[in-house]
PDB file of C-alpha atoms in Angstrom:
ATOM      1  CA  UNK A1394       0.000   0.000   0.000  1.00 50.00           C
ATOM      2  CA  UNK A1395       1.643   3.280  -1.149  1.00 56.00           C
ATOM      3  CA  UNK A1396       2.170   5.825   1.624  1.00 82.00           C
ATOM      4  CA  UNK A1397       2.379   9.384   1.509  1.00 91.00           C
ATOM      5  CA  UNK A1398       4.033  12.604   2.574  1.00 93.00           C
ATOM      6  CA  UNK A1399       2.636  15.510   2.909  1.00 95.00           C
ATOM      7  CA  UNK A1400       3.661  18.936   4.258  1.00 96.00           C
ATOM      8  CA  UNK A1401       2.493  19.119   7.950  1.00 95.00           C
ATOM      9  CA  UNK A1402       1.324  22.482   7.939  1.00 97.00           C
ATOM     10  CA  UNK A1403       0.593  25.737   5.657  1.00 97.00           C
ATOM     11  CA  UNK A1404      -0.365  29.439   6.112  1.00 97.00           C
ATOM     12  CA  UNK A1405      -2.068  31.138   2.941  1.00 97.00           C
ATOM     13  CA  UNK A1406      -3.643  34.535   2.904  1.00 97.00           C
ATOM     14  CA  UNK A1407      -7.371  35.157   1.681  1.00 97.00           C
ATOM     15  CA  UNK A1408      -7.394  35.619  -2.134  1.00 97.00           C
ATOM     16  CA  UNK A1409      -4.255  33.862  -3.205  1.00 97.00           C
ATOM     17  CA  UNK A1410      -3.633  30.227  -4.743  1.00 97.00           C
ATOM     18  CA  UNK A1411      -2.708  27.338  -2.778  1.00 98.00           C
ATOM     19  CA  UNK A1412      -0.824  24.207  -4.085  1.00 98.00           C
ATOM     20  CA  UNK A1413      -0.229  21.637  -1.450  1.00 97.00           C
ATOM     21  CA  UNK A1414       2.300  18.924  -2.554  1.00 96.00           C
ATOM     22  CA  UNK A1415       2.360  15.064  -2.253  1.00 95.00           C
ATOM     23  CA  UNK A1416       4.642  12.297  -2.333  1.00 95.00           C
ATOM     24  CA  UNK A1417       3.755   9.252  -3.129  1.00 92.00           C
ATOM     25  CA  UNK A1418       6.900   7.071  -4.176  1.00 92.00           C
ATOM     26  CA  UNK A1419       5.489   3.809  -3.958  1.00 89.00           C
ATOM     27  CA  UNK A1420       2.285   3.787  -6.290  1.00 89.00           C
ATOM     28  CA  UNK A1421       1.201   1.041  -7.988  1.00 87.00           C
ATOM     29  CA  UNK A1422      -0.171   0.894 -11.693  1.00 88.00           C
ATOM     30  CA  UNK A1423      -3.556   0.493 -10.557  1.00 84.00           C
ATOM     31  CA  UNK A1424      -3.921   3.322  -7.565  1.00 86.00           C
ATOM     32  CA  UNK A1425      -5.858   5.990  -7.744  1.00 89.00           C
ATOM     33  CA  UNK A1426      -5.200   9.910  -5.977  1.00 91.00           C
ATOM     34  CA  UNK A1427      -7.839  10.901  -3.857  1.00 92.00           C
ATOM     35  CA  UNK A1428      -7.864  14.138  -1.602  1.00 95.00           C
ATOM     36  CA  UNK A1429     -10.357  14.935   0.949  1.00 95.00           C
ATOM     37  CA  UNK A1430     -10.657  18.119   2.981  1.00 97.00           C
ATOM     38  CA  UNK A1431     -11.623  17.859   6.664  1.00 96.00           C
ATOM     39  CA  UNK A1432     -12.828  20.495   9.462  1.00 95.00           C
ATOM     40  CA  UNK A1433     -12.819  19.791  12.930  1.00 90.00           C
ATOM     41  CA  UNK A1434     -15.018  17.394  14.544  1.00 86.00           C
ATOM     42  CA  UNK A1435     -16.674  16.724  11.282  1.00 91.00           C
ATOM     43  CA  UNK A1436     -16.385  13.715   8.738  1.00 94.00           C
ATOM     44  CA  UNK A1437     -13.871  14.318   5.397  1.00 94.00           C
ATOM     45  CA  UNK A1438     -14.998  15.754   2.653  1.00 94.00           C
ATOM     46  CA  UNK A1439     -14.459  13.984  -0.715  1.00 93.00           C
ATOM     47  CA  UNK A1440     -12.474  16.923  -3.011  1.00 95.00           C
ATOM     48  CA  UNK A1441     -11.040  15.680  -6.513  1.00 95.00           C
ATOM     49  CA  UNK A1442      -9.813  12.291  -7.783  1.00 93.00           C
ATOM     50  CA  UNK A1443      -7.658  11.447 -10.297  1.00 93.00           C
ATOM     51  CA  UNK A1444      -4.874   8.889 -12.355  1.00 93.00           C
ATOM     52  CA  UNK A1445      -2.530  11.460 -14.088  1.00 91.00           C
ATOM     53  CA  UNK A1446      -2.474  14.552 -15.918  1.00 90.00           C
ATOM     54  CA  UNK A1447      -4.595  17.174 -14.506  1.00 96.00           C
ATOM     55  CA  UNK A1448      -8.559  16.919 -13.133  1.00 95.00           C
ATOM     56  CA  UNK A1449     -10.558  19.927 -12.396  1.00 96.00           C
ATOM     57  CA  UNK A1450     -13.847  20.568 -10.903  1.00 95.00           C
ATOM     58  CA  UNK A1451     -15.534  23.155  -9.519  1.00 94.00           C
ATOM     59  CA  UNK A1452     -13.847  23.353  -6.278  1.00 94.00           C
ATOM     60  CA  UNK A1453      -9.986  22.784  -7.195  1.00 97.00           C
ATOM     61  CA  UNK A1454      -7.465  21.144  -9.513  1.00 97.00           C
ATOM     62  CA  UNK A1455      -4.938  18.080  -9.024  1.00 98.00           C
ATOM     63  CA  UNK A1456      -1.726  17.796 -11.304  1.00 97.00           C
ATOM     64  CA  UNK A1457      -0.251  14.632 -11.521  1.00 97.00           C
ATOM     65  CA  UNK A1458       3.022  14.151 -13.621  1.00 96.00           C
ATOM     66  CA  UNK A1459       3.913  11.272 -15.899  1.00 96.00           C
ATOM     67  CA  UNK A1460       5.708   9.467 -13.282  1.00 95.00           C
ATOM     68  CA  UNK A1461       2.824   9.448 -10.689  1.00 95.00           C
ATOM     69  CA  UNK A1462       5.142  10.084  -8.172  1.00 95.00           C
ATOM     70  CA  UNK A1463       3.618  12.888  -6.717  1.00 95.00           C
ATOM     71  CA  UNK A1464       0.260  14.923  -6.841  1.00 96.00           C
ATOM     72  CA  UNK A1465      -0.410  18.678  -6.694  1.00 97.00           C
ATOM     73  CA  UNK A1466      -3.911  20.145  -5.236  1.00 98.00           C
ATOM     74  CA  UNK A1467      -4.547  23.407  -6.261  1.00 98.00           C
ATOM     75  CA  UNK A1468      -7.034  25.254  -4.766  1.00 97.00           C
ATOM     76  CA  UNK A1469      -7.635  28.516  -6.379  1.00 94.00           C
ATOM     77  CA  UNK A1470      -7.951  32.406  -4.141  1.00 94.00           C
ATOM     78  CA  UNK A1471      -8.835  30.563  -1.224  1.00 97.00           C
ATOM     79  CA  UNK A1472     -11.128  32.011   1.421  1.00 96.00           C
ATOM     80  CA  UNK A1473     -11.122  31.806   5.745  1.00 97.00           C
ATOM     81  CA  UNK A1474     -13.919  28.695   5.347  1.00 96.00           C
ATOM     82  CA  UNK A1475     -11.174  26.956   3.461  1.00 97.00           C
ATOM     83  CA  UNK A1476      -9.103  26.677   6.523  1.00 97.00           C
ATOM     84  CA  UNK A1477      -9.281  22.504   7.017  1.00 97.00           C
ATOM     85  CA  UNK A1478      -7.015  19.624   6.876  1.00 97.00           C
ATOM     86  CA  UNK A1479      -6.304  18.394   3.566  1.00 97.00           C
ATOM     87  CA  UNK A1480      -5.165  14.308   3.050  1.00 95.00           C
ATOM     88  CA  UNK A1481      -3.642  12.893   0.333  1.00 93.00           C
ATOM     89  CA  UNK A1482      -4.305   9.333  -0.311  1.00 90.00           C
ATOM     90  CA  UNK A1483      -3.635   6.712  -3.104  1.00 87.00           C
ATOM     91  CA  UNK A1484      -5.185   3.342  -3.154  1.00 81.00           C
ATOM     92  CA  UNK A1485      -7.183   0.732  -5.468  1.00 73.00           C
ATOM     93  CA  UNK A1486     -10.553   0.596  -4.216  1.00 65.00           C
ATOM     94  CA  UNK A1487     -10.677  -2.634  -7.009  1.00 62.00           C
ATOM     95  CA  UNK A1488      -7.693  -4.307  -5.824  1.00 58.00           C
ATOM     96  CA  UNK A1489      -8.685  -7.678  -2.602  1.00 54.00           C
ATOM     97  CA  UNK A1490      -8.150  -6.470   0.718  1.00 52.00           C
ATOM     98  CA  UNK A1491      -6.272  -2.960   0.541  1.00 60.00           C
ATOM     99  CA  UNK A1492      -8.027  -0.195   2.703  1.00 67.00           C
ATOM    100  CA  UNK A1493      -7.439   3.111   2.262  1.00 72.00           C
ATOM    101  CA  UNK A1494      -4.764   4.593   4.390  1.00 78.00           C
ATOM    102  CA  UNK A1495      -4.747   8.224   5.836  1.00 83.00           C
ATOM    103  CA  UNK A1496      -1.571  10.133   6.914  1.00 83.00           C
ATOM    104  CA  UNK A1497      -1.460  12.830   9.087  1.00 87.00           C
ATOM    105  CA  UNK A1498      -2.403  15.270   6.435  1.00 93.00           C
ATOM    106  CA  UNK A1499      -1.412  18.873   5.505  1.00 97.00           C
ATOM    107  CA  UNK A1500      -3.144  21.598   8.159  1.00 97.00           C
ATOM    108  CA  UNK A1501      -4.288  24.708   5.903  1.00 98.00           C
ATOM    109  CA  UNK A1502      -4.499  28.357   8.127  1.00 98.00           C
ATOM    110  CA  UNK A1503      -6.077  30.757   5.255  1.00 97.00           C
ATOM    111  CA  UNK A1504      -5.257  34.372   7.191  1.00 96.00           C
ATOM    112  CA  UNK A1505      -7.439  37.452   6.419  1.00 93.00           C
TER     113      UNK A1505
ATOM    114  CA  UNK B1279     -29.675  12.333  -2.544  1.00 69.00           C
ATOM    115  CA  UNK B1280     -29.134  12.055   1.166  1.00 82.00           C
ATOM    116  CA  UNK B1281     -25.905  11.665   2.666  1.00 93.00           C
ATOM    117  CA  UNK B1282     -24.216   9.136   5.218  1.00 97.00           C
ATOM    118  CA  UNK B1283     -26.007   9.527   8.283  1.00 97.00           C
ATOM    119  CA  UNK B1284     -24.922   8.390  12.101  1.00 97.00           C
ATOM    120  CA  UNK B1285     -26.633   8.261  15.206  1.00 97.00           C
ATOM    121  CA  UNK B1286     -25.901   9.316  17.555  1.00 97.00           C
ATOM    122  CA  UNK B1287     -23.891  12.140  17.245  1.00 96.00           C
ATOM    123  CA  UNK B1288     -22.859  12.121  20.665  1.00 97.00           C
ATOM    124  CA  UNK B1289     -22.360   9.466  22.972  1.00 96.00           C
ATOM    125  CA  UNK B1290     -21.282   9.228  26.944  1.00 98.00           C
ATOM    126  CA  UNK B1291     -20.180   6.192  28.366  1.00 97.00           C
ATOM    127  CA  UNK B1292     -18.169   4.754  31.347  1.00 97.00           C
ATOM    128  CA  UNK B1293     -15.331   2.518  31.115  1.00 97.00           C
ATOM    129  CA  UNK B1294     -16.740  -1.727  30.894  1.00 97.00           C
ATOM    130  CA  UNK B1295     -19.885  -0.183  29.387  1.00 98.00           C
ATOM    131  CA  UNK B1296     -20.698  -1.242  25.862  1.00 98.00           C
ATOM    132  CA  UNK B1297     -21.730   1.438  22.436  1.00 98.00           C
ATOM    133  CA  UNK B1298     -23.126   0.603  19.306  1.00 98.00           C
ATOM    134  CA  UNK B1299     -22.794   3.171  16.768  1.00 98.00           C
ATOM    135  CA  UNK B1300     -25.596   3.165  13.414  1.00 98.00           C
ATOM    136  CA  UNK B1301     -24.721   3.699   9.600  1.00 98.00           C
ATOM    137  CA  UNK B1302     -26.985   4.688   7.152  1.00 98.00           C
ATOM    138  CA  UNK B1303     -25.176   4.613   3.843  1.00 97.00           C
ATOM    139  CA  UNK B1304     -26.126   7.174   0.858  1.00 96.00           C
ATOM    140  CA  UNK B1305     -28.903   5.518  -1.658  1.00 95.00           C
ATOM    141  CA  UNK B1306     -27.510   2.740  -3.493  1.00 93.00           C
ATOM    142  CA  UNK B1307     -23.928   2.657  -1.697  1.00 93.00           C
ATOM    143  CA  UNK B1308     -23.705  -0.916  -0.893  1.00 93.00           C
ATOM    144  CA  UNK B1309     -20.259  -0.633   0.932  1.00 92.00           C
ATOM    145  CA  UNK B1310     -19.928   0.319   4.268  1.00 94.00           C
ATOM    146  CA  UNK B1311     -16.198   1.542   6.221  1.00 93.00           C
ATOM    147  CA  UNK B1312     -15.404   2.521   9.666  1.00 96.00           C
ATOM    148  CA  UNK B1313     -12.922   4.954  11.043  1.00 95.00           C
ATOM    149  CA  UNK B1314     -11.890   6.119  14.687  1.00 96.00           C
ATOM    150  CA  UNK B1315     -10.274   8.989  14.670  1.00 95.00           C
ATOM    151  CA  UNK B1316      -8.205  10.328  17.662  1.00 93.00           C
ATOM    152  CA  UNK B1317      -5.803  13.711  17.908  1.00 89.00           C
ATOM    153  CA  UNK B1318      -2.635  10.948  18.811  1.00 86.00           C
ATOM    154  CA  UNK B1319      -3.377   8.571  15.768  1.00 86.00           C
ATOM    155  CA  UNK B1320      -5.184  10.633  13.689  1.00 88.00           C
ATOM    156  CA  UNK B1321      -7.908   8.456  10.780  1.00 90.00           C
ATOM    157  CA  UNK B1322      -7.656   4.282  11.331  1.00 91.00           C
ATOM    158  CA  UNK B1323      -9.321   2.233   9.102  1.00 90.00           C
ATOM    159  CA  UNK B1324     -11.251  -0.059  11.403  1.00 94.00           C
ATOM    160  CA  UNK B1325     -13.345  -2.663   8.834  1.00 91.00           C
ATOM    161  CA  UNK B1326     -15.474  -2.307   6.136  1.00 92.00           C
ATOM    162  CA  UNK B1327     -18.184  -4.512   5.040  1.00 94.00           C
ATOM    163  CA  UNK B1328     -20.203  -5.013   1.420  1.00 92.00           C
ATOM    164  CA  UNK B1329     -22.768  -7.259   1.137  1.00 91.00           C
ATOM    165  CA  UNK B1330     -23.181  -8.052   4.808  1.00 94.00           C
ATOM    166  CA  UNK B1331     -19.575  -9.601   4.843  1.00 94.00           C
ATOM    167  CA  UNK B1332     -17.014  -8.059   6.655  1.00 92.00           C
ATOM    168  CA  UNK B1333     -14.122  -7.501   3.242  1.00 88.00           C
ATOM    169  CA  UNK B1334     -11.301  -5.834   5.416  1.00 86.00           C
ATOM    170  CA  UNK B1335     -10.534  -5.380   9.040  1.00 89.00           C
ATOM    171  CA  UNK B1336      -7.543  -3.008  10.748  1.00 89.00           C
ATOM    172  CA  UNK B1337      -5.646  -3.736  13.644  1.00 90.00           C
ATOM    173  CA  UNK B1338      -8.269  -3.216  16.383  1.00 94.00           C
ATOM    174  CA  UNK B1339      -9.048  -5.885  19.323  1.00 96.00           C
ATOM    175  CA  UNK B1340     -11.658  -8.107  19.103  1.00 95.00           C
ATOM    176  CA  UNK B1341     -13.645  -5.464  21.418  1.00 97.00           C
ATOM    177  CA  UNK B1342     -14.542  -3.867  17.997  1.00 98.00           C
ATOM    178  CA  UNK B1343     -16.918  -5.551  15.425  1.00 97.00           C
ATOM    179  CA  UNK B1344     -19.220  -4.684  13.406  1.00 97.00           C
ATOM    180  CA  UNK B1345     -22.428  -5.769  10.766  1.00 97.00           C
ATOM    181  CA  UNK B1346     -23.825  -4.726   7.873  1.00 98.00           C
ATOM    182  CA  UNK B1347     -27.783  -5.629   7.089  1.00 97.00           C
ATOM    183  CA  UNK B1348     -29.210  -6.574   4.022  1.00 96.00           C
ATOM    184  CA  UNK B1349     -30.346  -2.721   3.286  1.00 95.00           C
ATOM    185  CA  UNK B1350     -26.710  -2.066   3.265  1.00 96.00           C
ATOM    186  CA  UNK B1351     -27.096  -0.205   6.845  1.00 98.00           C
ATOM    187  CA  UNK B1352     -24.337  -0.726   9.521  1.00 98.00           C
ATOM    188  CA  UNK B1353     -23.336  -0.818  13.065  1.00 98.00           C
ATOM    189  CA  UNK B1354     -20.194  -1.238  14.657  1.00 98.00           C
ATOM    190  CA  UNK B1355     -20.127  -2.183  18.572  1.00 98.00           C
ATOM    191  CA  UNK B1356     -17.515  -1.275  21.254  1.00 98.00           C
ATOM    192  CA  UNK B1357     -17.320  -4.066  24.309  1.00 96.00           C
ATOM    193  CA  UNK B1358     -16.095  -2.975  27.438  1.00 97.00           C
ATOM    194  CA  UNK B1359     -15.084   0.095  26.694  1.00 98.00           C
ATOM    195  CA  UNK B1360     -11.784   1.463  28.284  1.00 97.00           C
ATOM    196  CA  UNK B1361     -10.677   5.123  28.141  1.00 97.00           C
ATOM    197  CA  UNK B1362      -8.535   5.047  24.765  1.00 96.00           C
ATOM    198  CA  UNK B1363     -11.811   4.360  23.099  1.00 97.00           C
ATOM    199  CA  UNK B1364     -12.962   8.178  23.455  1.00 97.00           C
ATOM    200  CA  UNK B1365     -12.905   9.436  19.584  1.00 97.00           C
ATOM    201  CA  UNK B1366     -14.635  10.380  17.018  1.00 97.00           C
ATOM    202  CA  UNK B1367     -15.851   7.478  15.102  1.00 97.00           C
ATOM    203  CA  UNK B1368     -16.302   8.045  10.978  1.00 97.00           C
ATOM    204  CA  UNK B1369     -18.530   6.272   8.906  1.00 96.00           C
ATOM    205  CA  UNK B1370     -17.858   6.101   4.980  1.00 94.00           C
ATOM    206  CA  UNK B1371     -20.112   4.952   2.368  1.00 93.00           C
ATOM    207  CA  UNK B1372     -19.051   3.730  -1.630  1.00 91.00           C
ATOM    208  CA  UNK B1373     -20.586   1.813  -4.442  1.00 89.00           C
ATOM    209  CA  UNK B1374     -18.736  -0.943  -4.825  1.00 81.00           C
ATOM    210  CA  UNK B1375     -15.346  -1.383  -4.021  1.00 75.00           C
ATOM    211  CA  UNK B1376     -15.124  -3.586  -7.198  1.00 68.00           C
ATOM    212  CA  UNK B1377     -15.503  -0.530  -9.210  1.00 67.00           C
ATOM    213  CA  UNK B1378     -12.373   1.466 -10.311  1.00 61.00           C
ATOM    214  CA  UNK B1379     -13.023   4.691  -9.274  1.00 69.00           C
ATOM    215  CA  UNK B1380     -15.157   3.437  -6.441  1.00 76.00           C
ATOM    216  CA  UNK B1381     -14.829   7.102  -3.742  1.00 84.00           C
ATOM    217  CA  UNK B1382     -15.916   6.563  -0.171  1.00 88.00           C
ATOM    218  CA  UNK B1383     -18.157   9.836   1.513  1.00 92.00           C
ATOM    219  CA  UNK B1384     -18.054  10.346   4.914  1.00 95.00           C
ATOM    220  CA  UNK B1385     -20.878  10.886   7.024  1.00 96.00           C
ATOM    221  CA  UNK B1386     -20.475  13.502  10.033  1.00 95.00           C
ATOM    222  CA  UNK B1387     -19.294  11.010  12.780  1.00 96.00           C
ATOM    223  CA  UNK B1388     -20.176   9.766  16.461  1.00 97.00           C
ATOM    224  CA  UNK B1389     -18.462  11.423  19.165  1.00 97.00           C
ATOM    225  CA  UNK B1390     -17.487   8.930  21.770  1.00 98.00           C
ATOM    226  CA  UNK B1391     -16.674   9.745  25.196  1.00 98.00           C
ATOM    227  CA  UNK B1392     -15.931   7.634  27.669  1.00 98.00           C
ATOM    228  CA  UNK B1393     -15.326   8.271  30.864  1.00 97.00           C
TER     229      UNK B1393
END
């Protein structure tokens, strides 16, 4: 099961882009990227998925390079309500027995 | 289309008491995952049932189990609870995990507290 690394923490100020970065060495041919956002004491929030290239919806963007190495979200002129922590994960929801593992996740502080 | 809903929301217990926690899966999700997550350990993957068999389990004690019923609905139980058990316990509903793509949605969690 591939693991990932992500930057612990980051500070952004209202208005600007935010690209948080992960690594995910290990991945196998078949995993997927996944991101989900989470505030406190609530449940995470499903935010973009994707294999490689780039995916966008209406909420942010992921870049993923042709070695699948590593993942960008984007999240474009963030706001205060996007202050959350944001995990990375990478899986195969097809594959026998492999659950999907969280890390500890990158916290996001959006400053006014 | 409603979402993943779990009841209760909040939950006070003493230590050798037992909990069970409910799942109610969005429409047509017929796979079923738990979480407990705690400020030390952050997100554990508990089990996760489809088709009212249990397909993966984490590295909990026995104290945790869990069902699913035919309408895809779930509970997990907590057996003699002991004061580590205080968290906040996630619920996450997907198709299929068969399918590709398959994304799990979480539904707002159970906060446990035991005491």
């Amino acid at each position: 099961l591939a693991k990932t690394t992500q930057p612990i923490s980051m500070d952004s100020y209202e208005g600007q882009e935010v690209n948080i970065t992960c690594s995910h060495n290990n991945i196998a041919t078949n995993d997927y990227i996944t991101w989900y956002q989470q505030f406190p004491s609530q449940g995470p929030r499903f935010i973009i998925q994707g294999y490689k290239t780039k995916v966008t919806n209406e909420v942010a963007s992921l870049f993923i390079p042709a070695d699948r190495k590593s993942s960008t979200l984007s999240l474009p002129r963030v706001s205060l309500s996007d202050t959350a922590v944001y995990y990375c994960l990478v899986g195969d929801r097809n594959s026998g027995n492999t659950p999907l593992v969280f890390g500890k996740g990158t916290r996001l502080s959006v400053i006014a | 289309k409603a979402g993943v809903t779990q009841t209760p929301r909040y939950l006070i217990k003493t230590r050798g008491q037992q909990v069970t926690l409910s799942c109610s899966p969005i429409s047509g999700h017929r796979s079923v995952s738990w979480y407990q997550q705690t400020p030390g350990q952050g997100l554990q993957f508990l089990f996760e049932y489809f088709s009212e068999t249990q397909r993966n389990k984490g590295n909990f004690p026995g104290r945790f189990s869990g069902r699913q019923f035919s309408n895809s609905r779930s509970e997990m139980n907590v057996s003699t609870l002991e004061l580590g058990d205080s968290a906040l316990y996630l619920c996450a509903s997907s198709l299929e995990p068969g399918l590709t793509t398959d994304t799990q949605y979480f539904g707002p969690g159970t906060r446990l507290t035991v005491l």
